[in-house]
Short mmCIF file of C-alpha atoms in Angstrom, two decimals:
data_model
loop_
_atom_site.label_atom_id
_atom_site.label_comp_id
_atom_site.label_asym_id
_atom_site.label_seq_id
_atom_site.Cartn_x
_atom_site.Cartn_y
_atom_site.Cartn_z
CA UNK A 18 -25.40 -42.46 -21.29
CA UNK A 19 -28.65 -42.93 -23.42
CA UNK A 20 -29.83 -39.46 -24.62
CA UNK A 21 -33.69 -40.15 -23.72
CA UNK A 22 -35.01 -37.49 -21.46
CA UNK A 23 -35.75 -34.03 -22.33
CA UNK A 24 -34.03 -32.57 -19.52
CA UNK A 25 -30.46 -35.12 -19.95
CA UNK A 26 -30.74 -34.25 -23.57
CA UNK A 27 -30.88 -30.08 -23.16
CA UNK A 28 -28.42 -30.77 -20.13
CA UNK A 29 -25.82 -32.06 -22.49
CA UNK A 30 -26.11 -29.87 -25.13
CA UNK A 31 -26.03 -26.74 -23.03
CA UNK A 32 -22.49 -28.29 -21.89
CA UNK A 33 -21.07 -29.10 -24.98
CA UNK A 34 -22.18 -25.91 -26.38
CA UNK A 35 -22.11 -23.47 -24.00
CA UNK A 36 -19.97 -24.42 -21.10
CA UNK A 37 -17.44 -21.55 -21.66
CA UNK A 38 -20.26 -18.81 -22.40
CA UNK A 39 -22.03 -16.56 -19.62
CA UNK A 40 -24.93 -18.28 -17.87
CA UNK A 41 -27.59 -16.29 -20.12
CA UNK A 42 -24.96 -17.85 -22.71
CA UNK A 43 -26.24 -21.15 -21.86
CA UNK A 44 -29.53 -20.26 -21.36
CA UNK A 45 -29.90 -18.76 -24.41
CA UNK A 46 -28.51 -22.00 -25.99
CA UNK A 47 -31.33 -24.07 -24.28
CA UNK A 48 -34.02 -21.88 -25.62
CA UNK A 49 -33.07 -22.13 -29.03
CA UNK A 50 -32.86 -25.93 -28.54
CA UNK A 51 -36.20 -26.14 -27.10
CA UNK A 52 -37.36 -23.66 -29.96
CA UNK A 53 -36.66 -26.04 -32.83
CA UNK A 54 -38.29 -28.50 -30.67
CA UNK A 55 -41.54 -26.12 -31.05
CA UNK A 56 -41.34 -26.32 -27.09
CA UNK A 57 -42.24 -29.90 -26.92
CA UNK A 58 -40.42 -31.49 -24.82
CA UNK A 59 -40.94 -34.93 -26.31
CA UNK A 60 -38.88 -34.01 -29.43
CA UNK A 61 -35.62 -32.03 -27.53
CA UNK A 62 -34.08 -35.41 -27.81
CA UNK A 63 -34.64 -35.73 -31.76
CA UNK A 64 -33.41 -31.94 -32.16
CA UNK A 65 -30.34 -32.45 -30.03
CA UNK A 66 -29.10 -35.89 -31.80
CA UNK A 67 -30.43 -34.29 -35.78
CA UNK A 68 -27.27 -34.82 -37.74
CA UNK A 69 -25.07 -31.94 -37.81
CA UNK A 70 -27.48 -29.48 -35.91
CA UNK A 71 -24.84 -29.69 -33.28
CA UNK A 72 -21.62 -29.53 -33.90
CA UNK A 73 -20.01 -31.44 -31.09
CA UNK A 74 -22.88 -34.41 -31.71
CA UNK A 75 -20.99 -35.29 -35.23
CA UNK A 76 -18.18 -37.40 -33.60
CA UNK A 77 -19.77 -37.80 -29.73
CA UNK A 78 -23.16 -39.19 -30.61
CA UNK A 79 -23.46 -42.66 -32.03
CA UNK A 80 -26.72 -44.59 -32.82
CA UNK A 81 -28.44 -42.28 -29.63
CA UNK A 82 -25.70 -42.48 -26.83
CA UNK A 83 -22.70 -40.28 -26.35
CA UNK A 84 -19.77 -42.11 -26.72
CA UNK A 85 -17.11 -41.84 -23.49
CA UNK A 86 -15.03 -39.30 -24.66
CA UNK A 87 -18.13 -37.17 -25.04
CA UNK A 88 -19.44 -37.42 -21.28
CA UNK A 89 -19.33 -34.58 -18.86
CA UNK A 90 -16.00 -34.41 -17.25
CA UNK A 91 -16.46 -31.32 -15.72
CA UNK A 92 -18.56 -31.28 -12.61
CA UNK A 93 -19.53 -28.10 -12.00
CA UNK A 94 -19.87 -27.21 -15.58
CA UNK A 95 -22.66 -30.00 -16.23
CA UNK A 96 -24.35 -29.47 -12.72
CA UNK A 97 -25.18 -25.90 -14.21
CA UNK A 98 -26.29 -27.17 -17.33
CA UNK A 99 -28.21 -29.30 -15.63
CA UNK A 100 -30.38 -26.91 -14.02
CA UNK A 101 -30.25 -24.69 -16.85
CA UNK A 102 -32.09 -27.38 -18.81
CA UNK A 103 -34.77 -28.19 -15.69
CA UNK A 104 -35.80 -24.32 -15.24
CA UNK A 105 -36.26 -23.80 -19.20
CA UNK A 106 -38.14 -26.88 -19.55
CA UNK A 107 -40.44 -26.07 -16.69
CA UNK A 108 -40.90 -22.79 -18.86
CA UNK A 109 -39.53 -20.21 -15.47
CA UNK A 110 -37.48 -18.81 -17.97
CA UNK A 111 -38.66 -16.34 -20.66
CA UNK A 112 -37.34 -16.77 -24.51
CA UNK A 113 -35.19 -13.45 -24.49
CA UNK A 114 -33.61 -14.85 -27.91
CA UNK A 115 -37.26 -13.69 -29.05
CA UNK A 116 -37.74 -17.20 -31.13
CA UNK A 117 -34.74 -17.83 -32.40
CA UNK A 118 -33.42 -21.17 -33.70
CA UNK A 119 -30.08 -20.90 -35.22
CA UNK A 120 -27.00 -19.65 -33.59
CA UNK A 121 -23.12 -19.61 -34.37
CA UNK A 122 -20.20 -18.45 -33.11
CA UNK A 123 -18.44 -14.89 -33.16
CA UNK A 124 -15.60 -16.16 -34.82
CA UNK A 125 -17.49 -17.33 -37.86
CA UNK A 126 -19.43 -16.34 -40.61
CA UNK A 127 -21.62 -19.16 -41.83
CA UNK A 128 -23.67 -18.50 -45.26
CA UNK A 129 -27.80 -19.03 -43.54
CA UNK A 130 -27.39 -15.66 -41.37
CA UNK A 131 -28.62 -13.37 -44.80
CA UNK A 132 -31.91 -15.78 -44.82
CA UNK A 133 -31.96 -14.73 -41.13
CA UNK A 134 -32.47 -12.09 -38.10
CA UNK A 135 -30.10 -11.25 -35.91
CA UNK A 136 -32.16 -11.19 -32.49
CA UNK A 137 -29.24 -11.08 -29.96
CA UNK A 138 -25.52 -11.40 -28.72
CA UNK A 139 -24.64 -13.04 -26.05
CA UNK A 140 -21.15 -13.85 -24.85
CA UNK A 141 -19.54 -15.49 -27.94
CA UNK A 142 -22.49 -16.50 -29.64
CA UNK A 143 -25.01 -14.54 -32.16
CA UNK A 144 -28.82 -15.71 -32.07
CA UNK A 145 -31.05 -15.75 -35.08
CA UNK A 146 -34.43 -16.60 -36.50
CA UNK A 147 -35.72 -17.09 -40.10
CA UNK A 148 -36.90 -13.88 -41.45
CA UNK A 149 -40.23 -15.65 -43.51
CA UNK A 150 -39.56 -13.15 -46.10
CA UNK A 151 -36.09 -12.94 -46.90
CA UNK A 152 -36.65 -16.98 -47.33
CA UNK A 153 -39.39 -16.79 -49.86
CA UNK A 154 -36.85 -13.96 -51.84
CA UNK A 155 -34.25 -16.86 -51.60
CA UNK A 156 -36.96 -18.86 -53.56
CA UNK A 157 -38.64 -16.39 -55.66
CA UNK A 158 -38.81 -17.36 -59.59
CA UNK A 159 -37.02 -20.77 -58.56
CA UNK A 160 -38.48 -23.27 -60.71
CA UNK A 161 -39.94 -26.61 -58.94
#
């Protein structure tokens, strides 16, 4: 499968991402890939394949195309991602992650979250977005 269209791209990253979480779970998870896109649809591709932006797209994604192992096994599973990525692209559903472009799981803690806000919980996944001003703290009296 060649990850070109906006729509196959947010399809399989909502199912490698989100396929065990809550459908606002995996709607959430589209909006925050559609976010660092700016909402263009013409870069949800670039975002979804950026190296290590994704965790499951470090050993499934090679030179643009998800390798075998990496394609949707599950039916049902990507059928709902599927049209969880067509109604967010054709903008029916509102950004209730209030802009946010980063997101981890419960179980971890990863460093970024103090340069960011917390915006929501959903299922087993916390959404944030950069906080402009605890950034330019972070580089305050840094020299260049």
């Amino acid at each position: 499968m060649i990850l070109a269209t906006a729509a196959l791209c947010l399809a399989i990253n909502i199912f490698h991402e989100s396929r065990g979480e809550p459908v606002m779970g995996q709607y959430a998870v589209a909006l925050v890939t559609l976010n660092r896109a700016g909402g263009d649809h013409d870069k949800v591709c670039e975002v979804v394949k950026a190296r290590k932006q994704f965790s499951w797209t470090t050993g499934l994604v090679k030179s643009g195309k998800v390798v075998p192992k990496g394609l949707p096994r599950d039916e049902d599973a990507w059928n709902k991602a599927q049209i969880i990525a067509n109604v967010t692209l054709s903008g029916r559903m509102r950004d209730f992650t209030k802009g946010s472009t980063f997101y981890h799981a419960t179980r971890v803690r990863p460093y970024w979250t103090s340069a960011m806000v917390m915006t929501k919980q959903v299922g087993r996944h916390i959404f944030y977005r950069q906080d402009r001003y605890v950034i330019a703290d972070l580089y305050k009296g840094r020299k260049s």
